[in-house]
Coordinates of C-alpha atoms in Angstrom, one line a residue:
X1 CA -147.7 264.3 -140.5
X2 CA -148.6 260.6 -139.1
X3 CA -147.0 260.8 -136.4
X4 CA -144.2 258.0 -135.5
X5 CA -145.3 254.5 -134.1
X6 CA -144.6 254.1 -129.9
X7 CA -141.4 253.2 -128.9
X8 CA -141.6 250.3 -126.9
X9 CA -139.4 251.7 -124.1
X10 CA -137.8 254.4 -123.1
X11 CA -134.3 254.4 -121.5
X12 CA -132.6 257.0 -118.8
X13 CA -129.0 256.9 -117.9
X14 CA -126.9 259.2 -116.2
X15 CA -124.1 258.0 -119.4
X16 CA -124.5 257.0 -122.5
X17 CA -121.2 255.2 -124.7
X18 CA -122.0 254.5 -127.7
X19 CA -118.3 253.3 -128.6
X20 CA -118.9 254.8 -131.4
X21 CA -118.5 257.3 -132.6
X22 CA -115.0 256.4 -130.1
X23 CA -114.0 257.7 -126.9
X24 CA -117.4 260.2 -126.8
X25 CA -119.5 259.9 -123.4
X26 CA -123.5 261.8 -123.5
X27 CA -125.1 262.6 -120.5
X28 CA -129.1 263.5 -119.8
X29 CA -129.1 261.4 -122.6
X30 CA -132.1 258.8 -123.8
X31 CA -132.6 255.7 -126.2
X32 CA -135.3 254.7 -127.7
X33 CA -136.3 251.2 -128.5
X34 CA -138.8 249.4 -131.0
X35 CA -139.4 247.0 -132.6
X36 CA -136.4 245.1 -131.3
X37 CA -134.0 248.1 -132.6
X38 CA -132.8 251.1 -131.7
X39 CA -135.4 254.0 -133.3
X40 CA -133.6 256.9 -130.9
X41 CA -130.7 258.6 -129.6
X42 CA -130.7 262.3 -127.8
X43 CA -131.2 264.7 -125.0
X44 CA -133.0 263.1 -122.8
X45 CA -136.1 265.9 -123.2
X46 CA -136.1 264.9 -126.9
X47 CA -137.0 261.5 -125.9
X48 CA -139.0 262.1 -123.5
X49 CA -141.2 264.2 -126.0
X50 CA -140.7 260.8 -128.3
X51 CA -144.2 259.4 -127.2
X52 CA -143.5 255.8 -125.8
X53 CA -145.0 253.1 -123.9
X54 CA -143.3 252.5 -120.8
X55 CA -139.8 254.2 -119.6
X56 CA -137.5 253.6 -117.1
X57 CA -135.0 256.0 -115.6
X58 CA -131.6 254.6 -114.7
X59 CA -129.5 257.3 -111.9
X60 CA -126.6 256.2 -111.4
X61 CA -125.9 253.6 -114.6
X62 CA -123.8 254.3 -117.7
X63 CA -125.6 253.1 -120.5
X64 CA -123.2 250.1 -123.2
X65 CA -123.4 248.1 -126.0
X66 CA -124.1 244.1 -124.6
X67 CA -120.6 243.1 -124.1
X68 CA -119.7 240.1 -126.8
X69 CA -117.6 237.7 -125.3
X70 CA -116.0 236.4 -128.5
X71 CA -114.4 232.9 -127.4
X72 CA -115.5 230.5 -125.4
X73 CA -116.8 227.0 -124.3
X74 CA -119.3 227.2 -122.7
X75 CA -120.7 224.4 -121.1
X76 CA -117.3 223.8 -119.6
X77 CA -118.5 225.4 -117.1
X78 CA -119.2 222.4 -115.3
X79 CA -115.7 222.0 -115.4
X80 CA -115.0 224.4 -113.3
X81 CA -112.0 224.3 -110.9
X82 CA -111.9 220.4 -112.0
X83 CA -108.1 220.7 -113.3
X84 CA -106.5 223.8 -111.6
X85 CA -102.7 224.7 -111.9
X86 CA -101.9 222.9 -114.5
X87 CA -99.6 223.8 -118.0
X88 CA -101.9 223.7 -120.7
X89 CA -101.0 220.4 -122.6
X90 CA -101.1 218.2 -118.8
X91 CA -104.5 220.6 -118.6
X92 CA -105.5 219.2 -121.6
X93 CA -104.6 216.0 -122.3
X94 CA -104.3 214.3 -119.3
X95 CA -107.1 216.0 -117.6
X96 CA -109.5 217.8 -119.5
X97 CA -109.6 215.3 -123.2
X98 CA -110.5 211.9 -120.4
X99 CA -113.3 214.0 -118.5
X100 CA -114.8 215.2 -121.7
X101 CA -115.3 211.4 -122.7
X102 CA -116.5 209.9 -120.0
X103 CA -118.7 213.6 -119.2
X104 CA -119.7 215.0 -122.1
X105 CA -123.9 213.6 -123.6
X106 CA -126.1 215.8 -123.9
X107 CA -127.6 216.4 -120.8
X108 CA -124.4 217.9 -120.1
X109 CA -124.5 219.9 -122.3
X110 CA -127.5 221.4 -122.0
X111 CA -127.1 221.8 -118.3
X112 CA -124.0 223.7 -118.7
X113 CA -125.2 225.9 -121.5
X114 CA -127.8 226.8 -119.4
X115 CA -124.9 227.4 -116.5
X116 CA -122.3 229.1 -119.0
X117 CA -125.4 231.5 -120.5
X118 CA -126.8 232.8 -117.3
X119 CA -124.0 233.9 -115.7
X120 CA -123.2 235.8 -118.8
X121 CA -126.6 236.9 -118.9
X122 CA -125.5 238.1 -115.2
X123 CA -122.1 239.7 -116.0
X124 CA -123.9 241.8 -118.8
X125 CA -122.4 239.5 -121.7
X126 CA -125.7 240.0 -124.9
X127 CA -123.1 237.9 -127.3
X128 CA -120.8 235.1 -127.3
X129 CA -118.7 232.7 -129.6
X130 CA -119.0 229.1 -128.2
X131 CA -116.7 226.6 -129.3
X132 CA -117.6 223.0 -128.3
X133 CA -119.6 219.5 -128.4
X134 CA -123.5 218.8 -129.4
X135 CA -123.7 222.7 -131.6
X136 CA -127.4 221.7 -132.1
X137 CA -128.0 221.5 -128.9
X138 CA -125.9 224.1 -127.4
X139 CA -128.0 226.2 -130.5
X140 CA -130.7 225.4 -129.0
X141 CA -130.2 226.6 -125.4
X142 CA -129.2 230.1 -126.6
X143 CA -132.6 229.8 -128.9
X144 CA -134.9 229.4 -125.8
X145 CA -132.7 231.6 -123.4
X146 CA -133.1 235.1 -125.5
X147 CA -129.1 235.6 -126.2
X148 CA -127.6 236.1 -129.5
X149 CA -124.6 233.9 -130.6
X150 CA -121.9 232.5 -133.3
X151 CA -121.4 228.2 -132.2
X152 CA -118.8 227.4 -134.1
X153 CA -118.8 223.5 -135.6
X154 CA -116.0 221.4 -133.4
X155 CA -113.9 219.5 -136.0
X156 CA -110.8 217.2 -135.2
X157 CA -108.9 215.0 -136.2
X158 CA -110.3 211.9 -134.2
X159 CA -113.4 210.7 -132.5
X160 CA -115.3 213.4 -130.1
X161 CA -118.3 213.6 -127.4
X162 CA -121.1 213.7 -130.5
X163 CA -119.3 213.2 -133.2
X164 CA -117.6 209.8 -134.5
X165 CA -115.3 210.8 -136.9
X166 CA -114.8 214.9 -138.8
X167 CA -116.1 214.2 -141.6
X168 CA -119.5 213.1 -138.9
X169 CA -119.0 216.7 -137.9
X170 CA -119.4 218.5 -140.6
X171 CA -122.7 216.3 -142.5
X172 CA -124.3 217.5 -138.1
X173 CA -122.6 221.1 -139.3
X174 CA -123.7 221.5 -142.8
X175 CA -127.6 220.6 -141.7
X176 CA -127.6 223.3 -138.9
X177 CA -126.0 225.7 -141.2
X178 CA -129.3 224.7 -142.7
X179 CA -132.0 225.3 -140.2
X180 CA -130.4 228.2 -138.4
X181 CA -130.1 230.1 -142.1
X182 CA -132.8 232.8 -140.7
X183 CA -132.4 232.6 -137.6
X184 CA -132.5 236.3 -136.1
X185 CA -130.0 235.6 -133.1
X186 CA -128.2 232.5 -133.8
X187 CA -125.1 232.0 -136.7
X188 CA -122.2 228.9 -137.1
X189 CA -119.0 228.8 -137.5
X190 CA -116.8 226.5 -138.7
X191 CA -114.1 225.6 -135.8
X192 CA -111.3 223.6 -136.7
X193 CA -109.4 223.4 -132.8
X194 CA -106.1 223.9 -132.8
X195 CA -103.3 223.2 -135.9
X196 CA -102.0 220.1 -133.5
X197 CA -105.5 218.5 -133.6
X198 CA -106.8 218.6 -137.4
X199 CA -104.7 218.1 -140.1
X200 CA -104.1 219.6 -144.2
X201 CA -107.0 217.4 -145.7
X202 CA -110.2 218.8 -142.7
X203 CA -108.3 222.1 -143.1
X204 CA -109.0 222.3 -146.7
X205 CA -112.5 220.8 -146.3
X206 CA -113.6 223.4 -143.3
X207 CA -112.3 226.2 -146.4
X208 CA -113.9 224.7 -148.8
X209 CA -117.6 224.8 -146.7
X210 CA -116.7 228.1 -145.4
X211 CA -116.4 229.9 -149.0
X212 CA -119.1 228.2 -149.8
X213 CA -121.3 228.8 -147.1
X214 CA -119.9 232.6 -146.6
X215 CA -118.7 231.3 -143.2
X216 CA -116.2 232.2 -140.5
X217 CA -113.4 230.3 -139.6
X218 CA -112.8 230.6 -135.0
X219 CA -109.2 228.3 -134.7
X220 CA -107.0 228.3 -131.2
X221 CA -103.4 229.3 -133.6
X222 CA -100.8 230.0 -131.7
X223 CA -101.6 229.5 -128.1
X224 CA -97.8 228.3 -126.9
X225 CA -95.0 229.2 -128.1
X226 CA -94.6 225.0 -127.0
X227 CA -97.4 224.2 -130.0
X228 CA -95.4 226.7 -132.2
X229 CA -92.1 225.9 -132.3
X230 CA -92.9 221.7 -132.2
X231 CA -94.3 222.6 -135.9
X232 CA -91.3 224.5 -136.8
X233 CA -89.5 221.6 -135.5
X234 CA -91.6 218.9 -137.7
X235 CA -92.3 220.7 -140.6
X236 CA -90.6 223.7 -141.1
X237 CA -92.8 226.2 -141.2
X238 CA -95.4 228.5 -138.0
X239 CA -99.0 227.3 -137.5
X240 CA -100.3 230.2 -139.0
X241 CA -97.9 230.4 -142.3
X242 CA -99.5 226.4 -143.1
X243 CA -102.6 228.1 -142.2
X244 CA -102.0 231.1 -144.5
X245 CA -100.7 228.3 -147.6
X246 CA -103.9 225.5 -147.4
X247 CA -106.1 229.6 -147.8
X248 CA -108.1 229.7 -144.7
X249 CA -106.9 232.7 -143.9
X250 CA -108.8 235.9 -144.6
X251 CA -111.2 238.7 -142.9
X252 CA -113.7 236.1 -141.4
X253 CA -110.9 233.9 -139.5
X254 CA -110.5 234.7 -135.9
X255 CA -107.7 233.4 -134.5
X256 CA -107.5 232.2 -130.6
X257 CA -105.0 233.5 -128.7
X258 CA -102.2 234.2 -130.4
X259 CA -99.5 234.9 -127.9
X260 CA -96.6 234.3 -130.2
X261 CA -96.7 236.6 -132.3
X262 CA -93.3 237.9 -134.7
X263 CA -92.8 240.7 -137.7
X264 CA -93.9 237.2 -140.3
X265 CA -97.2 237.0 -138.4
X266 CA -98.1 240.0 -137.7
X267 CA -97.5 241.3 -141.8
X268 CA -100.1 238.3 -142.5
X269 CA -102.6 238.7 -140.4
X270 CA -102.0 242.7 -141.3
X271 CA -102.4 241.6 -145.1
X272 CA -105.3 238.8 -144.5
X273 CA -107.5 241.6 -142.2
X274 CA -107.6 238.8 -139.7
X275 CA -109.3 238.6 -135.6
X276 CA -107.6 238.2 -133.3
X277 CA -109.4 236.6 -129.8
X278 CA -106.9 237.6 -127.2
X279 CA -107.8 235.8 -124.2
X280 CA -105.6 237.5 -121.1
X281 CA -106.6 235.4 -117.2
X282 CA -106.4 231.8 -119.5
X283 CA -103.3 232.7 -121.0
X284 CA -101.9 234.0 -117.9
X285 CA -103.5 230.5 -115.7
X286 CA -101.8 228.5 -118.3
X287 CA -99.2 230.3 -118.2
X288 CA -99.4 230.0 -122.5
X289 CA -97.6 233.7 -123.1
X290 CA -98.8 237.4 -123.8
X291 CA -100.8 238.6 -126.7
X292 CA -98.9 242.1 -128.1
X293 CA -102.4 243.5 -127.7
X294 CA -100.9 246.9 -128.4
X295 CA -98.7 245.9 -131.1
X296 CA -101.6 244.7 -132.8
X297 CA -103.3 247.5 -132.5
X298 CA -100.8 250.1 -133.8
X299 CA -100.8 248.2 -136.7
X300 CA -104.5 247.2 -137.4
X301 CA -105.0 244.1 -136.3
X302 CA -109.0 244.1 -135.3
X303 CA -107.9 243.4 -131.5
X304 CA -111.2 241.5 -129.3
X305 CA -111.2 239.9 -125.6
X306 CA -113.0 236.2 -124.9
X307 CA -113.1 234.5 -121.2
X308 CA -112.4 231.3 -123.2
X309 CA -113.7 228.3 -121.2
X310 CA -114.8 228.2 -117.3
X311 CA -112.4 225.7 -116.6
X312 CA -109.7 227.4 -118.0
X313 CA -110.6 230.7 -116.6
X314 CA -112.5 230.0 -114.4
X315 CA -115.2 232.3 -115.0
X316 CA -117.1 234.2 -118.0
X317 CA -116.5 237.6 -116.5
X318 CA -115.7 240.2 -119.6
X319 CA -115.6 242.4 -117.7
X320 CA -112.7 241.9 -115.5
X321 CA -110.8 240.1 -118.6
X322 CA -111.1 243.1 -119.9
X323 CA -109.5 244.9 -117.9
X324 CA -106.3 242.8 -117.2
X325 CA -106.6 242.8 -120.4
X326 CA -106.2 246.6 -120.2
X327 CA -104.1 246.5 -117.6
X328 CA -101.2 243.6 -119.2
X329 CA -101.6 245.4 -122.5
X330 CA -99.2 248.1 -120.6
X331 CA -96.8 245.9 -118.9
X332 CA -96.4 244.6 -122.8
X333 CA -95.9 247.7 -124.5
X334 CA -94.1 249.2 -121.1
X335 CA -96.2 252.0 -122.4
X336 CA -99.1 253.0 -119.1
X337 CA -100.3 254.4 -122.4
X338 CA -101.7 251.3 -123.7
X339 CA -105.1 250.7 -124.4
X340 CA -106.7 253.6 -122.5
X341 CA -110.6 252.4 -121.0
X342 CA -112.6 253.4 -124.1
X343 CA -110.3 250.8 -126.6
X344 CA -110.9 248.4 -123.8
X345 CA -114.2 248.9 -124.1
X346 CA -114.1 248.9 -127.7
X347 CA -112.5 245.7 -127.7
X348 CA -114.9 244.0 -125.8
X349 CA -118.3 245.2 -127.9
X350 CA -117.3 247.0 -131.0
X351 CA -114.6 244.3 -132.0
X352 CA -115.6 241.4 -130.4
X353 CA -118.9 242.1 -132.8
X354 CA -116.4 243.4 -136.0
X355 CA -115.1 240.0 -135.0
X356 CA -117.6 237.2 -136.0
X357 CA -119.2 239.5 -138.5
X358 CA -122.4 241.2 -136.6
X359 CA -120.9 245.1 -136.4
X360 CA -123.5 245.5 -138.8
X361 CA -125.5 244.5 -136.4
X362 CA -124.2 244.8 -132.4
X363 CA -121.1 245.7 -131.2
X364 CA -122.3 250.3 -130.4
X365 CA -125.5 252.0 -129.2
X366 CA -126.5 253.0 -132.9
X367 CA -129.8 254.6 -134.1
X368 CA -131.2 250.8 -136.5
X369 CA -128.9 248.5 -134.3
X370 CA -130.4 245.8 -132.6
X371 CA -131.6 246.8 -129.3
X372 CA -128.4 245.1 -127.1
X373 CA -127.8 247.2 -124.5
X374 CA -126.6 246.8 -120.6
X375 CA -126.9 249.0 -117.5
X376 CA -124.5 249.1 -115.3
X377 CA -125.0 251.1 -112.0
X378 CA -122.1 253.0 -110.5
X379 CA -124.0 254.3 -108.2
X380 CA -121.9 252.5 -105.5
X381 CA -119.4 253.0 -102.6
X382 CA -116.1 251.1 -104.0
X383 CA -116.9 254.0 -107.4
X384 CA -116.6 256.9 -105.8
X385 CA -116.3 259.4 -106.9
X386 CA -116.3 259.3 -110.7
X387 CA -114.0 261.6 -113.0
X388 CA -115.0 259.3 -116.0
X389 CA -117.0 257.0 -115.9
X390 CA -115.6 254.7 -118.5
X391 CA -112.0 254.3 -117.3
X392 CA -114.1 253.1 -113.9
X393 CA -116.2 251.1 -115.6
X394 CA -113.2 249.2 -116.6
X395 CA -110.2 249.7 -114.0
X396 CA -113.0 250.2 -110.5
X397 CA -116.6 248.0 -111.3
X398 CA -116.8 244.7 -111.6
X399 CA -120.0 242.7 -112.5
X400 CA -122.3 242.7 -109.8
X401 CA -123.3 245.7 -111.3
X402 CA -124.1 245.2 -113.9
X403 CA -128.5 245.5 -113.3
X404 CA -129.6 245.5 -116.7
X405 CA -129.2 243.8 -120.2
X406 CA -131.7 243.8 -123.4
X407 CA -131.0 241.1 -126.4
X408 CA -132.7 242.7 -129.3
X409 CA -135.0 245.3 -126.7
X410 CA -136.1 241.5 -124.8
X411 CA -135.2 242.7 -121.1
X412 CA -132.7 239.1 -120.2
X413 CA -131.7 240.8 -116.8
X414 CA -134.0 243.4 -115.3
X415 CA -132.4 244.8 -111.5
X416 CA -129.9 242.0 -111.0
X417 CA -132.2 239.3 -111.8
X418 CA -132.5 236.6 -114.8
X419 CA -135.7 236.9 -116.5
X420 CA -135.1 233.5 -118.2
X421 CA -133.6 231.5 -115.7
X422 CA -134.0 230.3 -111.7
X423 CA -131.3 230.5 -110.4
X424 CA -132.0 228.0 -107.6
X425 CA -132.6 225.6 -109.6
X426 CA -129.5 226.1 -112.2
X427 CA -126.9 226.3 -108.9
X428 CA -128.6 222.8 -108.2
X429 CA -128.4 221.1 -111.0
X430 CA -124.7 222.5 -111.4
X431 CA -124.4 220.9 -108.1
X432 CA -125.3 218.0 -109.2
X433 CA -123.1 217.5 -112.0
X434 CA -120.1 218.3 -110.0
X435 CA -121.1 215.5 -107.4
X436 CA -120.7 212.7 -110.0
X437 CA -118.2 214.5 -112.1
X438 CA -115.9 214.6 -108.1
X439 CA -116.8 211.0 -107.6
X440 CA -115.6 209.6 -110.9
X441 CA -112.3 212.4 -112.1
X442 CA -109.6 210.7 -113.4
X443 CA -106.6 211.7 -110.9

């Protein structure tokens, strides 16, 4: 029999958490990577017997699927801390939208995306969803970085940076779909901003194009009680019901926030098999409300985790976001057993991949899937002793314990060091933007 081709890389952690099957922790296991895919998983001794070109011992480390940040606005990292401690509509209308109109251009997106990608890589995020302006520029930066992402084409009823109107945005989006159709790491979605910023005509255009291109739709929905009540007062219809009537809901629909969920909303989410992207820290900071994720989970709704943008969070730390989600779920459900540590990790990995339509490729450690893998170093003082490594990861660890990250088998973080970015140069560029914006920011 011909000998199997050598593994490109053999990883030897203390613990391996595949996420699928659920609730499993392997000790003294090995994971082998070949041609960007997971080619071997099994006991350490069997792994060492496999021919391999490189071996990496990871003592004290937990190996898991790369984290999936299912919602964010990457380039908004350059607005981090610009307008804090404000309610959503004041934050958005009086501060963020004016700042975007003044400052957002291709250079802003380029530098902001580099900052956001690097921050996410250092936090163990291998894949993220990005919804912001100049999506072609964002795609170029993601391509160069080696990260994996879903980019949403922004659609609003008024002019935005990079698009004269919604028709212009959609034309550019279709061109980008054609350009990136075969890209191995970047997928496209449509991103109508919210029910209160996009009218029926444009939503119907999005529905038609999404169906034609088999594309997902990501949208802020039921972010606040005010948004829902305003819609009911104006039309007698809740926003989610309106989206159902217009034909937007379905397995490819990603409903971001969903802090307001009544029985009818829950029934629609289940009926149409939508995913909900929970952004707990942004919701808490803007006092938007609490997404009832335990109730959604028990009903069978796929719930993923997103950081939202750094302008409203104020970081892109998905590990901390997941901890907050787990703790908040217990308080909202009134049950200490709600969203245990393994389920929390699943929301931050496989559920996120499923929401983005990428669960056949990423989100769990399985032979044949892409080698998007993160190593968490749990050997630090504050993490001892370790009875349950997954509980320790969710409830005690921070993103500073992320030591390595591979995307499609390529190392983007090695021993805590970015391989594709000059960190000092990123800081300098961000600081320069901060000085400019602070001097002329709207007050």
